[in-house]
Coordinates of C-alpha atoms in Angstrom, one line a residue:
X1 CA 17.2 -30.1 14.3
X2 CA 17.1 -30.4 10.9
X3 CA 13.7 -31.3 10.4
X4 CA 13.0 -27.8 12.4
X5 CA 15.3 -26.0 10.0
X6 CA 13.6 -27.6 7.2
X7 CA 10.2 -26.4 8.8
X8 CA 11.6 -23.0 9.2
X9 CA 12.7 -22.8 6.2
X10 CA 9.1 -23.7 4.4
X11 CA 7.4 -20.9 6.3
X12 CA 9.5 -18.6 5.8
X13 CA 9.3 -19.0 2.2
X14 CA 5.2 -18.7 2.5
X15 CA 5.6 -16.1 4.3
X16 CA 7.8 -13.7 2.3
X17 CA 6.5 -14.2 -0.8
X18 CA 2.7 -14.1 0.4
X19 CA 2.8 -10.3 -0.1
X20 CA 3.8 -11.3 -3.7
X21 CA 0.5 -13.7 -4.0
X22 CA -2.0 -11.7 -2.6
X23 CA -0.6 -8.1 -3.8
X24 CA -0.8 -9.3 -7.5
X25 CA -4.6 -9.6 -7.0
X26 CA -5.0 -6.6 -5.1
X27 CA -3.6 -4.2 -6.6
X28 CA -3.7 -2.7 -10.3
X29 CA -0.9 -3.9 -12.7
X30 CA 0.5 -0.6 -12.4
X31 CA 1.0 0.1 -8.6
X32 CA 2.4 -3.8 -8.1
X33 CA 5.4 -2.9 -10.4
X34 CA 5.9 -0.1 -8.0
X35 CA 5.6 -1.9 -5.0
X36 CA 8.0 -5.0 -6.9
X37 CA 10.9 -2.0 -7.9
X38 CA 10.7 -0.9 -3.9
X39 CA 11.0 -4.1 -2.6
X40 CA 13.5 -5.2 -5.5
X41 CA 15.6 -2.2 -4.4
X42 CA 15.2 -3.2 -0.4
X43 CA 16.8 -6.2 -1.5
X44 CA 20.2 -4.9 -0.9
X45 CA 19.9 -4.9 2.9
X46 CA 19.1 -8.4 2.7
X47 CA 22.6 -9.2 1.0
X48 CA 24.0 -7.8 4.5
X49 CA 22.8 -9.8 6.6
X50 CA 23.4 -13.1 4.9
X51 CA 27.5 -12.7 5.1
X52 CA 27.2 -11.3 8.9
X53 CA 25.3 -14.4 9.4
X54 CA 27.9 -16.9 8.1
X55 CA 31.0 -14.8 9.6
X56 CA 29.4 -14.8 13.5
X57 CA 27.4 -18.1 13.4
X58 CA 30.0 -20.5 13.3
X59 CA 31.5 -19.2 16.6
X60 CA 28.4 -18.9 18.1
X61 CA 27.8 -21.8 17.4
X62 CA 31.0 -23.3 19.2
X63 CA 31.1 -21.5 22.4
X64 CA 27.3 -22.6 23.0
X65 CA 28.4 -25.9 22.4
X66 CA 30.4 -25.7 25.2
X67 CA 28.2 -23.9 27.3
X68 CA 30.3 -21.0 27.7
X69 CA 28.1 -18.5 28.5
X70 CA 30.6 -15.0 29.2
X71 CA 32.1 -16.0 25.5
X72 CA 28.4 -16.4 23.8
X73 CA 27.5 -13.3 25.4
X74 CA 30.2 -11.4 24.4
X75 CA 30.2 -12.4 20.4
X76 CA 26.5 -12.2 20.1
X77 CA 26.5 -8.7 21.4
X78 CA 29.4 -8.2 18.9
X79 CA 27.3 -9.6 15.7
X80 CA 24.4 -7.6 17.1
X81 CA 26.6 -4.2 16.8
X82 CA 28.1 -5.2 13.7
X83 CA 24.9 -5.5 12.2
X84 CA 23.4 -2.5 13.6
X85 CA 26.7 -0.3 12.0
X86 CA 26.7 -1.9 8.8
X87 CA 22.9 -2.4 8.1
X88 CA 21.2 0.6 10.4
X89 CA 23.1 3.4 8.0
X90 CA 21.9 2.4 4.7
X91 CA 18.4 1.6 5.6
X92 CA 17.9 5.1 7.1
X93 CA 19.1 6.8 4.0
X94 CA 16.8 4.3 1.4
X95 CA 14.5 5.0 4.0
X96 CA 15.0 8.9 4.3
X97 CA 16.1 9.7 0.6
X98 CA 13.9 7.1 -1.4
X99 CA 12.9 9.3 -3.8
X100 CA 16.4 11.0 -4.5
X101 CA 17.5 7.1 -4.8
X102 CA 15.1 6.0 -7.4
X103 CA 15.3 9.3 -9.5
X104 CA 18.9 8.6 -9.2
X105 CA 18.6 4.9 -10.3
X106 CA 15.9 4.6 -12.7
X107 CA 15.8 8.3 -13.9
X108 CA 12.4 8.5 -13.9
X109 CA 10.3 10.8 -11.7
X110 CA 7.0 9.4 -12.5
X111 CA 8.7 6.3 -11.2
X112 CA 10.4 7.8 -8.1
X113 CA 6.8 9.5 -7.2
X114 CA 4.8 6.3 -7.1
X115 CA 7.4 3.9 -5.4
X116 CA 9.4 6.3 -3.1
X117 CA 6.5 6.0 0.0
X118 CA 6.7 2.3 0.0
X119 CA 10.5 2.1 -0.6
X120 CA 10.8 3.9 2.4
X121 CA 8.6 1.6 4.8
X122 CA 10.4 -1.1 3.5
X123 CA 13.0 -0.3 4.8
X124 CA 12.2 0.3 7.7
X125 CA 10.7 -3.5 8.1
X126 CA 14.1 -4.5 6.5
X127 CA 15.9 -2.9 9.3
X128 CA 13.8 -4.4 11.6
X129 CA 14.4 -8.2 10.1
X130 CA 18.0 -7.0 10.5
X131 CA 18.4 -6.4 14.1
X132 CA 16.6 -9.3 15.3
X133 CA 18.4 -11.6 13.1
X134 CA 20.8 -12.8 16.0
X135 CA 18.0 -13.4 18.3
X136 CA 16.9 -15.5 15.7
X137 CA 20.8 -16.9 15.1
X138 CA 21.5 -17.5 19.0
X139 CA 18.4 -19.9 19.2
X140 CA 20.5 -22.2 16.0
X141 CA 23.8 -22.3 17.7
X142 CA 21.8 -23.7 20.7
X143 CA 19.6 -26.0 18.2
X144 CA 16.0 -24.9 19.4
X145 CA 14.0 -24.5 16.4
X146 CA 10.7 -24.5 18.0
X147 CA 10.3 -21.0 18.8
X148 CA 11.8 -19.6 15.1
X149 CA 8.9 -21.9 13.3
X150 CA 6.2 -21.0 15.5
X151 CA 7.0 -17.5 15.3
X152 CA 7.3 -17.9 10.8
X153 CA 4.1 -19.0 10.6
X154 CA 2.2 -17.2 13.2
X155 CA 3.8 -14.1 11.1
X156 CA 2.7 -16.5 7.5
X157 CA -0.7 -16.7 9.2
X158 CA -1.1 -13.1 10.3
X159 CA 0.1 -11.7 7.0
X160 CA -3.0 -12.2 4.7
X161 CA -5.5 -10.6 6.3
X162 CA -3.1 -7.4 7.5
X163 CA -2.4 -7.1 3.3
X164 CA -6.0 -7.4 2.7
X165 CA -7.1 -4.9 5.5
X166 CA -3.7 -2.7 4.6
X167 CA -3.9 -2.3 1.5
X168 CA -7.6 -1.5 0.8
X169 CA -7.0 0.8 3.0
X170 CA -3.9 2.6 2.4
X171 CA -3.1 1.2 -1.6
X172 CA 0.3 0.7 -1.9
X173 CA 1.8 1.7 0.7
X174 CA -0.3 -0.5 3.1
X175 CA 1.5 -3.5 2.6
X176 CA 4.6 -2.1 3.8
X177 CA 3.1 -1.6 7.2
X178 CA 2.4 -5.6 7.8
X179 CA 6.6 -6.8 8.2
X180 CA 6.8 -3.2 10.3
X181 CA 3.8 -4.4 12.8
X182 CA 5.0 -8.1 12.9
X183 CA 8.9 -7.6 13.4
X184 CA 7.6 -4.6 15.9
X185 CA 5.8 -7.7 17.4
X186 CA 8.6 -10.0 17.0
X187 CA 10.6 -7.7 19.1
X188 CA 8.8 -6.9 22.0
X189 CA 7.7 -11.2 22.5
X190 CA 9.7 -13.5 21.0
X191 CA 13.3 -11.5 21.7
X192 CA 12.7 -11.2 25.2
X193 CA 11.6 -14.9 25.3
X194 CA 15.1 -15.6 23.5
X195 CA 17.0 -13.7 26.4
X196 CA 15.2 -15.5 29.1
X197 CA 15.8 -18.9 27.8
X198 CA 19.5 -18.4 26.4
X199 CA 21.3 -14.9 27.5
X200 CA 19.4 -13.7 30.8
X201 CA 20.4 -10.2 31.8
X202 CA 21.9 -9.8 28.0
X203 CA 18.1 -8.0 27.2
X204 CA 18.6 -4.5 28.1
X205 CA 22.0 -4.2 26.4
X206 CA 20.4 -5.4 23.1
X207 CA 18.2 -3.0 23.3
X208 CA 20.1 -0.2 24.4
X209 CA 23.9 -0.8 23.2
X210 CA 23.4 -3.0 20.2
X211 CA 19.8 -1.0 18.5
X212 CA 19.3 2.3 20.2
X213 CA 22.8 3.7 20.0
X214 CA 23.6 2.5 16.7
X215 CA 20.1 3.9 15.3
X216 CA 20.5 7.0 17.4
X217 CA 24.3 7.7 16.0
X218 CA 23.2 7.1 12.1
X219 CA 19.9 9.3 12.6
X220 CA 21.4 12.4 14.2
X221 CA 23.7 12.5 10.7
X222 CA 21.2 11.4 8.1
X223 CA 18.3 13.1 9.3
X224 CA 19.3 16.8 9.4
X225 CA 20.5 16.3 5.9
X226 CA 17.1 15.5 4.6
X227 CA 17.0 19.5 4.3
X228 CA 19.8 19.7 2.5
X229 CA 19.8 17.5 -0.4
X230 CA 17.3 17.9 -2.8
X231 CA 16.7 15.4 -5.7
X232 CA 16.7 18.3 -7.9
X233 CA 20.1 18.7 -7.7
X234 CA 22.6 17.3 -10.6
X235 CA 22.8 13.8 -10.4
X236 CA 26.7 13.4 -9.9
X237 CA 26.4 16.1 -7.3
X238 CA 23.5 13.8 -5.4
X239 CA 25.6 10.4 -6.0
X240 CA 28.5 12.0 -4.2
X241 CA 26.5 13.2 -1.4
X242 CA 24.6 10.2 -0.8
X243 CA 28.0 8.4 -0.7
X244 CA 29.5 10.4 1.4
X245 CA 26.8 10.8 3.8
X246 CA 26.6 6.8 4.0
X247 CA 30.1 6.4 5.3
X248 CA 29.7 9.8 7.5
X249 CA 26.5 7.3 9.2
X250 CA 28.5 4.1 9.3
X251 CA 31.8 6.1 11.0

């Protein structure tokens, strides 16, 4: 078990920072500090999951020791939907108001221009890592590593040519698209295969009660308000509203 932790571990490292790697000698100088200040600013989702992760695991981690199925069930699904209502909310407003949040951060408009497009794909992929984080935490508390470090690096594998092909293509905001189309992937094959092995007849409720609803509840608020703040409104004015329309997402 640990060794496959410690494998996990090593290709997840390659393959996070491979967009790092390669970007740098892609891109120009320039438009990698943009894409490093969008993924830099991403990096608050991250510190979400992490705490989740250590509050649910250890329970988990119990009742699939004892084989208890109903009680696994039942707190995965919970950790699922507490993920979704904490994390969903503030990656659709990074991800709807990028450009409002970097003027409102770095006050700098030139800035907020260049960075905004790929601030708000990342966070879309960071939503993505998000919800299929307990897939990824149920296979631990039932010590099977093999599927998590295939899955790392087949994604560590598959990430180098997508940058290259991205990016030349699309610049910046290509190499966004590669964690969207491999945790798209992830989601549709290696979740299901978690179910199957671990939580049969739990799939549809993941789907359904712990991602659609929760993204479904937080869009229907943030989205209509994308046409009514503006970034050219006064920046205490925008703080407030972003604030408030945070919590209105999470409630």
């Amino acid at each position: 078990f640990a060794v496959g932790l410690s494998g996990i571990a090593v290709a997840a490292l390659v393959h996070n920072q491979m967009d790092r790697i390669v970007l740098s000698n892609l891109l120009r100088l320039e438009d990698f500090g943009y894409y490093v200040l969008a993924a830099m600013t991403t990096g608050v989702l991250y510190k979400i999951i992490g705490p989740i992760h250590a509050a649910f695991f250890p329970k988990l981690s119990a009742h699939a020791g004892h084989d208890d199925h109903t009680e696994v069930a039942m707190v995965y699904h919970r950790g699922c939907q507490t993920m979704s209502v904490l994390l969903l909310p503030m990656a659709a407003i990074l991800a709807v108001f990028s450009k409002e949040i970097l003027i409102l951060w770095t006050r700098d408009p030139v800035l907020a221009d260049n960075s905004y497009v790929a601030l708000s794909l990342l966070s879309i992929a960071s939503a993505l890592v998000g919800t299929a984080h307990f897939p990824y935490v149920i296979q631990l508390a039932y010590r099977w590593t093999r599927l998590a470090f295939v899955a790392e690096v087949t994604m560590a594998l598959l990430t180098v040519p997508l940058l290259f092909g991205l990016t030349r293509l699309w610049g910046v905001a290509g190499a966004p698209c590669v964690p969207i189309i491999l945790y798209a992937i992830y989601m549709v094959t290696v979740v299901p295969s978690v179910h199957r092995r671990f939580l049969r007849g739990e799939l549809r409720k993941w789907y359904i009660h712990d991602v659609a609803f929760p993204l479904a509840a937080c869009l229907l608020v943030v989205a209509p308000c994308r046409f009514v703040i503006h970034h050219d409104i006064s920046k205490p004015a925008l703080a407030v509203s972003l604030a408030a329309l945070l919590l209105s997402a999470i409630a």
